[in-house]
Short mmCIF file of C-alpha atoms in Angstrom, two decimals:
data_model
loop_
_atom_site.label_atom_id
_atom_site.label_comp_id
_atom_site.label_asym_id
_atom_site.label_seq_id
_atom_site.Cartn_x
_atom_site.Cartn_y
_atom_site.Cartn_z
CA MET O 1 -86.32 52.38 129.80
CA SER O 2 -85.82 52.55 133.51
CA GLY O 3 -84.08 55.93 133.59
CA SER O 4 -83.87 59.18 131.68
CA TYR O 5 -81.05 60.47 129.53
CA ILE O 6 -79.31 63.82 129.82
CA ALA O 7 -79.79 65.89 126.67
CA LEU O 8 -76.60 67.53 125.38
CA SER O 9 -76.48 71.13 124.21
CA TYR O 10 -74.35 72.24 121.23
CA TRP O 11 -72.21 74.29 123.62
CA GLN O 12 -71.41 71.16 125.61
CA LEU O 13 -70.39 69.37 122.40
CA ALA O 14 -68.25 72.33 121.37
CA ALA O 15 -66.52 72.27 124.75
CA THR O 16 -65.45 68.64 124.34
CA SER O 17 -64.04 69.37 120.89
CA VAL O 18 -61.25 71.28 122.62
CA PHE O 19 -59.41 67.97 123.05
CA VAL O 20 -59.28 67.50 119.27
CA LEU O 21 -57.83 71.01 119.01
CA ILE O 22 -55.23 70.09 121.63
CA ASP O 23 -54.30 67.01 119.56
CA ALA O 24 -53.94 69.22 116.47
CA ALA O 25 -51.75 71.68 118.40
CA LEU O 26 -49.56 68.79 119.57
CA SER O 27 -49.26 67.60 115.98
CA VAL O 28 -48.01 71.04 114.93
CA GLN O 29 -45.65 71.28 117.90
CA LEU O 30 -44.18 67.80 117.40
CA GLY O 31 -44.06 68.04 113.60
CA LEU O 32 -46.37 65.02 113.14
CA ARG O 33 -48.09 66.60 110.12
CA VAL O 34 -51.43 65.00 110.96
CA HIS O 35 -53.20 68.12 112.22
CA SER O 36 -54.99 68.90 108.96
CA SER O 37 -56.17 65.31 108.45
CA LEU O 38 -57.18 65.15 112.13
CA LEU O 39 -59.27 68.32 111.90
CA PHE O 40 -60.70 67.30 108.55
CA ALA O 41 -61.70 63.90 109.97
CA ALA O 42 -63.31 65.54 113.01
CA ILE O 43 -65.30 67.99 110.87
CA ARG O 44 -66.28 65.18 108.52
CA MET O 45 -67.45 63.09 111.47
CA VAL O 46 -69.63 65.93 112.77
CA VAL O 47 -71.19 66.57 109.36
CA GLN O 48 -71.74 62.87 108.65
CA LEU O 49 -73.31 62.16 112.04
CA THR O 50 -75.55 65.22 111.83
CA LEU O 51 -76.78 64.16 108.40
CA VAL O 52 -77.20 60.57 109.59
CA GLY O 53 -79.27 61.84 112.51
CA LEU O 54 -81.62 63.57 110.08
CA VAL O 55 -81.74 60.58 107.72
CA LEU O 56 -82.39 58.12 110.56
CA THR O 57 -85.20 60.27 111.93
CA THR O 58 -86.89 60.15 108.52
CA LEU O 59 -86.16 56.45 107.98
CA PHE O 60 -87.47 55.47 111.40
CA SER O 61 -90.67 57.35 110.78
CA ILE O 62 -91.50 55.79 107.39
CA VAL O 63 -90.34 52.15 108.04
CA SER O 64 -90.03 51.34 104.33
CA PRO O 65 -88.17 48.22 103.12
CA LEU O 66 -87.11 50.11 99.98
CA TRP O 67 -85.63 53.10 101.82
CA THR O 68 -84.09 50.89 104.49
CA GLY O 69 -82.46 48.78 101.76
CA LEU O 70 -81.22 51.89 99.94
CA ALA O 71 -79.73 53.30 103.14
CA ALA O 72 -77.99 49.96 103.77
CA LEU O 73 -76.64 49.96 100.19
CA VAL O 74 -75.24 53.47 100.54
CA MET O 75 -73.56 52.48 103.82
CA ILE O 76 -72.00 49.41 102.19
CA LEU O 77 -70.75 51.38 99.17
CA PHE O 78 -69.13 53.96 101.44
CA ALA O 79 -67.55 51.19 103.54
CA GLY O 80 -66.14 49.66 100.35
CA HIS O 81 -64.66 53.01 99.38
CA GLU O 82 -63.07 53.46 102.82
CA ALA O 83 -61.63 49.93 102.82
CA ALA O 84 -60.12 50.49 99.35
CA GLN O 85 -58.63 53.80 100.46
CA ARG O 86 -56.76 52.07 103.28
CA GLN O 87 -54.82 49.80 100.94
CA GLU O 88 -51.14 50.60 100.49
CA ARG O 89 -51.12 48.53 97.30
CA ARG O 90 -54.49 48.14 95.65
CA LEU O 91 -55.74 45.53 93.24
CA SER O 92 -55.87 47.10 89.80
CA GLY O 93 -59.11 48.09 88.13
CA TRP O 94 -62.52 47.40 89.64
CA TRP O 95 -61.13 44.61 91.81
CA SER O 96 -59.82 47.15 94.33
CA TYR O 97 -63.28 48.49 95.09
CA GLY O 98 -65.37 45.53 94.01
CA LEU O 99 -63.73 42.78 96.07
CA GLY O 100 -63.86 44.55 99.43
CA THR O 101 -67.34 45.94 98.82
CA GLY O 102 -68.73 42.61 97.64
CA CYS O 103 -67.29 40.71 100.61
CA MET O 104 -68.55 43.28 103.10
CA MET O 105 -71.97 43.31 101.49
CA VAL O 106 -72.40 39.54 101.67
CA SER O 107 -70.99 39.08 105.17
CA SER O 108 -72.62 42.06 106.88
CA VAL O 109 -76.03 41.52 105.24
CA VAL O 110 -76.04 37.79 106.02
CA VAL O 111 -75.12 38.38 109.67
CA THR O 112 -77.51 41.32 110.11
CA VAL O 113 -80.48 39.54 108.54
CA PHE O 114 -79.73 36.45 110.62
CA ALA O 115 -79.80 38.52 113.82
CA LEU O 116 -82.99 40.31 112.78
CA LEU O 117 -84.79 37.06 111.96
CA THR O 118 -83.62 35.04 114.96
CA ALA O 119 -82.42 37.03 117.99
CA LEU O 120 -84.17 40.40 117.73
CA GLN O 121 -87.28 39.63 115.66
CA PRO O 122 -88.59 43.21 115.33
CA ASN O 123 -91.89 43.75 113.58
CA PRO O 124 -91.48 44.20 110.65
CA TRP O 125 -88.14 42.37 110.51
CA TYR O 126 -86.56 45.16 108.42
CA ASP O 127 -87.56 47.87 110.91
CA PRO O 128 -84.79 50.46 110.30
CA ARG O 129 -84.59 51.31 114.03
CA PHE O 130 -82.99 47.89 114.48
CA ALA O 131 -81.64 47.03 111.03
CA ILE O 132 -79.65 50.20 110.31
CA PRO O 133 -77.75 50.58 113.63
CA LEU O 134 -77.03 46.85 113.69
CA LEU O 135 -75.74 46.87 110.10
CA GLY O 136 -73.70 49.97 110.87
CA MET O 137 -71.90 48.36 113.78
CA ILE O 138 -71.23 45.13 111.90
CA LEU O 139 -70.19 46.97 108.74
CA GLY O 140 -67.82 49.31 110.58
CA ASN O 141 -65.89 46.41 112.08
CA CYS O 142 -66.13 44.35 108.91
CA MET O 143 -64.58 47.26 107.02
CA THR O 144 -61.62 47.29 109.41
CA GLY O 145 -61.18 43.51 109.13
CA VAL O 146 -61.48 43.36 105.34
CA GLY O 147 -59.23 46.41 104.93
CA LEU O 148 -56.55 44.96 107.24
CA GLY O 149 -56.80 41.52 105.68
CA LEU O 150 -56.40 42.76 102.11
CA ASN O 151 -53.65 45.20 103.05
CA THR O 152 -51.67 42.50 104.85
CA LEU O 153 -52.22 40.09 101.95
CA THR O 154 -50.97 42.46 99.26
CA THR O 155 -48.02 43.88 101.20
CA SER O 156 -46.95 40.41 102.38
CA LEU O 157 -47.19 38.91 98.92
CA VAL O 158 -44.90 41.67 97.66
CA SER O 159 -42.40 41.42 100.51
CA ARG O 160 -42.47 37.61 100.59
CA ARG O 161 -42.59 37.11 96.85
CA PRO O 162 -39.25 35.19 96.68
CA GLY O 163 -40.51 32.66 99.24
CA VAL O 164 -43.90 32.23 97.57
CA GLU O 165 -42.34 31.86 94.11
CA ALA O 166 -39.75 29.43 95.48
CA GLN O 167 -42.59 27.11 96.44
CA LEU O 168 -44.28 27.57 93.06
CA MET O 169 -40.95 26.75 91.34
CA LEU O 170 -40.83 23.47 93.23
CA GLY O 171 -44.28 22.50 92.03
CA ALA O 172 -46.49 23.79 94.83
CA SER O 173 -50.02 24.87 93.99
CA ARG O 174 -50.98 28.51 94.38
CA GLN O 175 -53.12 27.60 97.39
CA ALA O 176 -50.22 25.87 99.14
CA ALA O 177 -47.65 28.54 98.23
CA THR O 178 -49.80 31.41 99.48
CA ALA O 179 -51.17 29.64 102.56
CA PRO O 180 -48.70 31.22 105.05
CA VAL O 181 -49.47 34.69 103.69
CA ALA O 182 -53.21 34.01 103.76
CA ARG O 183 -53.00 32.87 107.38
CA GLU O 184 -51.06 36.01 108.31
CA ALA O 185 -53.62 38.22 106.53
CA LEU O 186 -56.54 36.52 108.29
CA ARG O 187 -54.84 36.76 111.70
CA SER O 188 -54.29 40.45 111.04
CA ALA O 189 -57.96 40.89 110.04
CA LEU O 190 -59.32 39.10 113.10
CA MET O 191 -56.91 40.50 115.69
CA PRO O 192 -58.88 43.73 116.39
CA ILE O 193 -62.14 41.89 117.14
CA ILE O 194 -60.31 39.23 119.19
CA ASN O 195 -58.56 41.94 121.22
CA SER O 196 -61.80 43.85 121.50
CA MET O 197 -63.73 40.84 122.81
CA ALA O 198 -60.93 39.94 125.23
CA ALA O 199 -60.73 43.47 126.65
CA THR O 200 -64.43 44.30 126.67
CA GLY O 201 -65.83 44.72 130.14
CA ILE O 202 -62.44 44.91 131.85
CA VAL O 203 -60.40 47.43 129.90
CA SER O 204 -63.17 49.09 127.92
CA LEU O 205 -66.90 49.55 127.93
CA PRO O 206 -68.11 49.42 124.32
CA GLY O 207 -69.69 52.49 122.79
CA MET O 208 -73.05 50.90 122.13
CA MET O 209 -73.40 49.59 125.67
CA THR O 210 -72.26 52.88 127.14
CA GLY O 211 -74.74 54.70 124.92
CA GLN O 212 -77.58 52.47 126.08
CA ILE O 213 -76.64 52.92 129.76
CA LEU O 214 -76.40 56.69 129.30
CA GLY O 215 -79.79 56.49 127.58
CA GLY O 216 -81.31 54.86 130.65
CA VAL O 217 -81.24 51.13 129.81
CA PRO O 218 -80.40 48.87 132.79
CA PRO O 219 -76.75 47.71 132.56
CA ALA O 220 -77.72 44.02 132.60
CA GLU O 221 -79.90 44.52 129.50
CA ALA O 222 -77.27 46.67 127.79
CA VAL O 223 -74.70 43.92 128.39
CA LYS O 224 -76.91 41.34 126.67
CA TYR O 225 -77.22 43.57 123.61
CA GLN O 226 -73.47 44.14 123.62
CA ILE O 227 -72.73 40.41 123.73
CA LEU O 228 -75.10 39.88 120.82
CA VAL O 229 -73.42 42.65 118.82
CA MET O 230 -69.91 41.35 119.57
CA PHE O 231 -70.86 37.88 118.34
CA LEU O 232 -72.33 39.36 115.17
CA ILE O 233 -69.30 41.57 114.59
CA ALA O 234 -66.93 38.63 115.05
CA GLY O 235 -68.99 36.53 112.65
CA GLY O 236 -69.31 39.25 110.02
CA THR O 237 -65.66 40.23 110.21
CA GLY O 238 -64.46 36.65 109.97
CA LEU O 239 -66.73 35.83 107.04
CA GLY O 240 -65.88 39.03 105.17
CA ALA O 241 -62.13 38.73 105.77
CA VAL O 242 -62.00 35.09 104.65
CA MET O 243 -63.88 35.92 101.45
CA ALA O 244 -61.72 38.99 100.78
CA VAL O 245 -58.40 37.21 101.40
CA LEU O 246 -59.36 34.17 99.32
CA GLY O 247 -60.66 36.47 96.58
CA GLY O 248 -57.44 38.47 96.74
CA ILE O 249 -55.35 35.32 96.34
CA TYR O 250 -57.52 34.22 93.42
CA ARG O 251 -56.92 37.56 91.73
CA LEU O 252 -53.18 37.73 92.51
CA THR O 253 -52.49 34.28 91.09
CA ASP O 254 -53.72 32.66 87.89
CA ALA O 255 -54.91 29.33 86.54
CA ARG O 256 -51.28 28.36 85.73
CA HIS O 257 -50.48 28.81 89.44
CA ARG O 258 -48.33 31.89 88.83
CA LEU O 259 -48.03 34.87 91.14
CA ARG O 260 -49.57 37.89 89.39
CA LEU O 261 -48.32 40.92 91.27
CA ASP O 262 -48.67 42.85 88.01
CA ARG O 263 -52.35 43.03 89.01
CA LEU O 264 -51.42 45.36 91.88
CA THR O 265 -51.05 49.09 91.57
CA VAL O 266 -47.81 50.74 92.63
CA PRO O 267 -47.85 51.93 96.26
CA ARG O 268 -48.95 55.47 96.90
CA ALA O 269 -46.29 57.95 97.94
CA ALA O 270 -46.13 58.48 101.71
CA MET I 1 -16.66 32.29 60.03
CA THR I 2 -16.87 35.08 62.62
CA LYS I 3 -18.71 34.72 65.88
CA GLN I 4 -21.11 37.40 64.70
CA ALA I 5 -21.83 35.41 61.59
CA LEU I 6 -22.41 32.27 63.65
CA ALA I 7 -24.95 34.07 65.79
CA ILE I 8 -28.31 33.99 64.12
CA ARG I 9 -31.73 35.02 65.22
CA ALA I 10 -33.08 32.38 67.53
CA ASP I 11 -36.54 32.67 66.07
CA ARG I 12 -35.10 31.39 62.84
CA CYS I 13 -32.79 28.78 64.30
CA ASP I 14 -33.44 25.31 65.54
CA PHE I 15 -30.83 23.35 67.44
CA GLN I 16 -31.18 19.66 66.87
CA THR I 17 -28.49 17.81 68.75
CA GLY I 18 -29.60 14.36 69.71
CA ARG I 19 -33.10 13.74 71.04
CA PRO I 20 -34.82 17.07 71.85
CA LEU I 21 -36.10 17.01 75.42
CA LEU I 22 -37.11 20.65 75.78
CA SER I 23 -38.42 22.36 72.69
CA VAL I 24 -39.07 26.11 72.60
CA ARG I 25 -40.86 27.71 69.65
CA ASP I 26 -41.53 31.45 69.34
CA LEU I 27 -41.51 31.93 73.09
CA ARG I 28 -42.19 35.59 73.78
CA THR I 29 -43.31 38.01 76.46
CA ASN I 30 -43.91 41.73 76.34
CA LEU I 31 -40.16 42.20 76.94
CA LEU I 32 -38.76 39.08 75.29
CA LYS I 33 -38.63 38.79 71.50
CA PRO I 34 -39.63 35.46 69.95
CA ALA I 35 -37.08 32.75 70.78
CA SER I 36 -36.80 29.22 69.44
CA PHE I 37 -34.36 26.50 70.40
CA SER I 38 -34.30 22.99 71.75
CA LEU I 39 -32.33 21.16 74.39
CA SER I 40 -31.51 17.47 74.41
CA ALA I 41 -31.40 15.10 77.35
CA GLY I 42 -27.93 15.21 78.90
CA GLU I 43 -27.14 18.52 77.23
CA CYS I 44 -26.12 21.82 78.81
CA ILE I 45 -26.57 25.15 77.05
CA THR I 46 -25.16 28.30 78.58
CA ILE I 47 -26.93 31.65 78.44
CA ARG I 48 -24.83 34.76 78.49
CA GLY I 49 -25.44 38.41 77.88
CA PRO I 50 -25.43 41.80 79.57
CA SER I 51 -27.27 42.37 82.85
CA GLY I 52 -30.85 43.39 82.18
CA GLY I 53 -30.71 41.81 78.73
CA GLY I 54 -33.48 39.29 79.46
CA LYS I 55 -31.68 36.11 80.61
CA THR I 56 -33.78 35.76 83.75
CA LEU I 57 -36.94 36.65 81.81
CA LEU I 58 -36.19 33.80 79.40
CA LEU I 59 -35.76 31.28 82.24
CA ARG I 60 -38.89 32.51 84.03
CA ALA I 61 -40.88 32.26 80.79
CA ILE I 62 -39.69 28.67 80.23
CA ALA I 63 -40.53 27.80 83.86
CA ASP I 64 -43.99 29.31 83.25
CA LEU I 65 -43.58 31.74 86.13
CA ASP I 66 -44.49 34.73 83.96
CA HIS I 67 -47.17 34.97 81.30
CA SER I 68 -45.71 34.16 77.90
CA GLU I 69 -46.83 33.08 74.46
CA GLY I 70 -45.42 30.49 72.12
CA LEU I 71 -44.96 26.74 72.26
CA VAL I 72 -42.86 25.03 74.93
CA CYS I 73 -42.79 21.23 74.95
CA LEU I 74 -41.15 18.63 77.13
CA ASP I 75 -40.62 15.25 75.50
CA GLY I 76 -43.04 16.39 72.79
CA CYS I 77 -45.78 17.25 75.30
CA ASP I 78 -47.07 20.84 75.20
CA ARG I 79 -46.85 22.43 78.65
CA GLY I 80 -50.38 23.76 78.19
CA ARG I 81 -51.60 20.17 78.50
CA MET I 82 -50.29 19.87 82.03
CA SER I 83 -50.85 22.06 85.09
CA GLY I 84 -48.36 24.73 86.11
CA PRO I 85 -47.19 22.77 89.20
CA GLU I 86 -46.72 19.59 87.12
CA TRP I 87 -44.65 21.52 84.58
CA ARG I 88 -42.46 23.13 87.23
CA ARG I 89 -41.75 19.79 88.88
CA LEU I 90 -40.37 18.61 85.51
CA VAL I 91 -38.69 21.88 84.52
CA GLY I 92 -37.00 23.18 87.67
CA TYR I 93 -35.76 26.73 88.04
CA LEU I 94 -33.07 27.96 90.40
CA PRO I 95 -33.10 31.78 90.57
CA ALA I 96 -30.02 33.86 91.26
CA GLU I 97 -31.47 34.82 94.64
CA PRO I 98 -33.41 31.80 95.93
CA GLY I 99 -36.40 32.41 98.18
CA TRP I 100 -37.17 30.81 101.54
CA TRP I 101 -40.50 30.54 103.29
CA ALA I 102 -39.74 28.95 106.65
CA ASP I 103 -37.27 29.53 109.48
CA THR I 104 -34.96 26.51 109.20
CA VAL I 105 -33.34 24.62 106.35
CA GLY I 106 -35.11 21.33 107.11
CA GLU I 107 -38.56 22.89 106.75
CA HIS I 108 -37.82 23.50 103.06
CA PHE I 109 -37.36 19.82 102.33
CA PRO I 110 -40.23 17.34 102.47
CA ASP I 111 -37.72 14.57 103.17
CA TRP I 112 -34.23 15.56 104.32
CA THR I 113 -32.93 12.00 103.92
CA MET I 114 -33.33 12.41 100.14
CA ALA I 115 -31.61 15.79 100.22
CA PHE I 116 -28.73 14.84 102.47
CA PRO I 117 -26.65 12.85 99.92
CA ILE I 118 -26.82 15.74 97.46
CA ALA I 119 -26.03 18.25 100.21
CA ARG I 120 -22.97 16.23 101.16
CA GLU I 121 -21.71 16.38 97.55
CA LEU I 122 -21.85 20.17 97.86
CA ALA I 123 -19.81 20.10 101.09
CA LEU I 124 -22.78 20.94 103.28
CA PRO I 125 -22.51 19.30 106.71
CA ASP I 126 -24.80 16.72 108.32
CA ASN I 127 -26.40 19.20 110.69
CA ALA I 128 -27.41 21.68 107.96
CA LYS I 129 -31.02 20.57 108.37
CA GLY I 130 -31.33 22.47 111.64
CA TRP I 131 -29.66 25.66 110.48
CA PRO I 132 -31.72 28.86 110.69
CA ILE I 133 -32.16 30.40 107.23
CA ALA I 134 -31.25 33.83 108.59
CA ARG I 135 -27.78 32.53 109.49
CA LEU I 136 -26.93 31.17 106.04
CA SER I 137 -24.32 32.83 103.86
CA THR I 138 -25.16 33.63 100.24
CA GLY I 139 -23.09 30.65 99.09
CA GLU I 140 -24.83 28.27 101.48
CA ARG I 141 -28.21 29.52 100.32
CA LEU I 142 -27.30 28.94 96.68
CA ARG I 143 -26.04 25.41 97.33
CA LEU I 144 -29.04 24.48 99.47
CA ALA I 145 -31.41 25.89 96.84
CA LEU I 146 -29.69 23.71 94.23
CA VAL I 147 -30.16 20.67 96.48
CA ARG I 148 -33.83 21.64 96.93
CA ALA I 149 -34.34 21.92 93.16
CA LEU I 150 -32.66 18.57 92.46
CA VAL I 151 -34.62 16.68 95.13
CA VAL I 152 -37.81 17.29 93.14
CA GLY I 153 -36.28 15.26 90.29
CA PRO I 154 -36.66 17.60 87.30
CA LYS I 155 -35.88 16.54 83.74
CA VAL I 156 -34.72 20.03 82.85
CA LEU I 157 -32.97 22.44 85.21
CA LEU I 158 -32.80 26.18 84.60
CA LEU I 159 -29.87 27.64 86.53
CA ASP I 160 -29.56 31.41 86.95
CA GLU I 161 -25.96 32.16 87.94
CA PRO I 162 -25.82 29.26 90.42
CA THR I 163 -22.14 29.80 91.26
CA ALA I 164 -21.93 33.59 91.18
CA ALA I 165 -21.35 33.90 94.94
CA LEU I 166 -19.39 30.67 95.51
CA ASP I 167 -15.74 30.08 96.37
CA PRO I 168 -13.64 28.11 93.83
CA ALA I 169 -14.03 24.81 95.70
CA SER I 170 -17.79 25.16 95.79
CA VAL I 171 -17.89 26.12 92.10
CA THR I 172 -16.01 22.90 91.32
CA ALA I 173 -18.43 20.91 93.51
CA VAL I 174 -21.49 22.40 91.79
CA GLU I 175 -20.05 21.78 88.32
CA SER I 176 -19.19 18.18 89.26
CA LEU I 177 -22.69 17.60 90.60
CA ILE I 178 -24.30 18.98 87.46
CA ARG I 179 -21.88 16.98 85.32
CA ALA I 180 -23.02 13.78 87.03
CA ARG I 181 -26.68 14.73 86.56
CA LEU I 182 -26.09 15.50 82.89
CA THR I 183 -24.60 12.06 82.47
CA ALA I 184 -27.78 10.67 83.99
CA GLY I 185 -29.86 12.50 81.40
CA LEU I 186 -30.70 15.86 82.99
CA ALA I 187 -30.84 18.80 80.57
CA VAL I 188 -29.57 22.17 81.79
CA LEU I 189 -29.86 25.79 80.76
CA TRP I 190 -27.12 27.63 82.66
CA VAL I 191 -26.91 31.42 82.91
CA THR I 192 -23.36 32.58 83.57
CA HIS I 193 -21.25 35.68 83.10
CA ASP I 194 -18.07 33.63 83.46
CA MET I 195 -16.66 32.86 80.02
CA GLU I 196 -14.33 30.23 81.41
CA GLN I 197 -17.19 28.49 83.12
CA ALA I 198 -19.25 28.67 79.93
CA ARG I 199 -16.42 26.88 78.13
CA ARG I 200 -16.20 24.25 80.88
CA VAL I 201 -19.87 23.37 81.08
CA ALA I 202 -21.27 23.53 77.55
CA VAL I 203 -20.46 23.31 73.88
CA ARG I 204 -23.34 25.48 72.84
CA GLY I 205 -24.68 28.73 74.11
CA LEU I 206 -27.28 31.41 73.73
CA VAL I 207 -26.73 35.13 74.02
CA VAL I 208 -29.62 37.22 75.32
CA SER I 209 -29.39 40.95 74.81
CA GLY I 210 -32.11 43.57 74.58
CA GLY I 211 -34.72 40.84 74.94
CA GLN I 212 -33.43 39.07 71.82
CA VAL I 213 -32.17 35.50 72.03
CA GLN I 214 -29.37 34.51 69.67
CA GLU I 215 -27.41 31.35 69.19
CA GLU I 216 -23.72 31.29 70.01
CA VAL I 217 -21.28 28.47 69.33
CA SER I 218 -18.77 27.71 72.07
CA GLU I 219 -15.15 27.50 71.05
CA CYS I 220 -14.37 24.91 73.72
CA PRO I 221 -14.51 21.23 72.84
CA ALA I 222 -13.89 20.03 76.40
CA ALA I 223 -17.39 20.60 77.67
CA ILE I 224 -19.12 18.51 80.26
CA SER I 225 -22.25 17.85 78.25
CA ARG I 226 -22.50 14.67 76.30
#
């Protein structure tokens, strides 16, 4: 590192939390009814990050493939839970959790391992100081993409059911009849990363790059890391979303090329 | 013999008028009780009954759009031996509220030149191909959906209240079109609430109520089926 970072005190952190309290006050004032979930999310974030800080310190010190793999598994399982929670209409049974989790696991692990073995090449390759943060960034974006893709797929299939069934009635295959909905779901899944890549560097400076610069890394080096991460995120999100949407279509149709919306749960009350 | 006495449980009855084209045996879903009947080429059978009684469920089960059990054959061939898309190209279904998946009429037809002659019979103009779907009236949608279903060339057509939202002239046009197709060998199951129409279009009928399918004999001899 070419510079030094400025250590933050807990009082400084507490001072910045005042903006979250302002948001909560605005929610109360404007009747938005999001103040409790906002405060709960903020507290949860603090607790989670504090625990992660402790876990990462231990993981980084032992450099064990077993513990690194277990940490990755726990992260993936939590991501699967979060993605399932974001669905307005979920697939019934284990499909709701299993499909998103499985797709995220395959896509994020494939992309992370690829980056570790080719671009970064730490020694050992599973060094948690590289593997865990990289997986975390890819997984976080993959979760958004898979969640958006599946949510768009299920809500669109319900709202556009007459059009999809009209094609099936005329002898279209399930792949052909659901293709417009699948395209819409995939566009929805990929839009955040496309927007993010398009705006990065002009509108926004990504968190990882900013963190590295604040930590003393030269901006030119931080930029290279950020480009690498953006490529990996785009790849992981695309792969995960395609698998999730195709898997969702497989589940919501059957071998007789019928639409099976009975395999969706009823939407949760607002 | 009273009408009630003529109506028997469909799972015990078996129409056999002419050559059976569509044969249904113990067709059932979780809401539909076992139904059996057959339909000959060139024949039209009406389906009547109270709303929510299961008429649409019966048509959807025959079209294989919902999971069902039982034996359904076309020309003696079990539908399980062909794919769902193959079956639906032979057994077409026109729902009461047809669906659309693109912005303009023409996008719903692989070849408008094949559709145009049929559209003209239903008093739809030459330029209908370019119409936006959002601009169509309910009657125009129903007529265009009928054209769309006929273009595929089905052997059996399942019609769910195809004239419910049409003006008298359009009703006559639809009935004439179906009459011509029946003469050419098409078989039709026609859901209608209109007793007069039922008398005009078929000699035989089914009544579906509470998920139970029963046979009904039309009192009108001047039907359009052969």
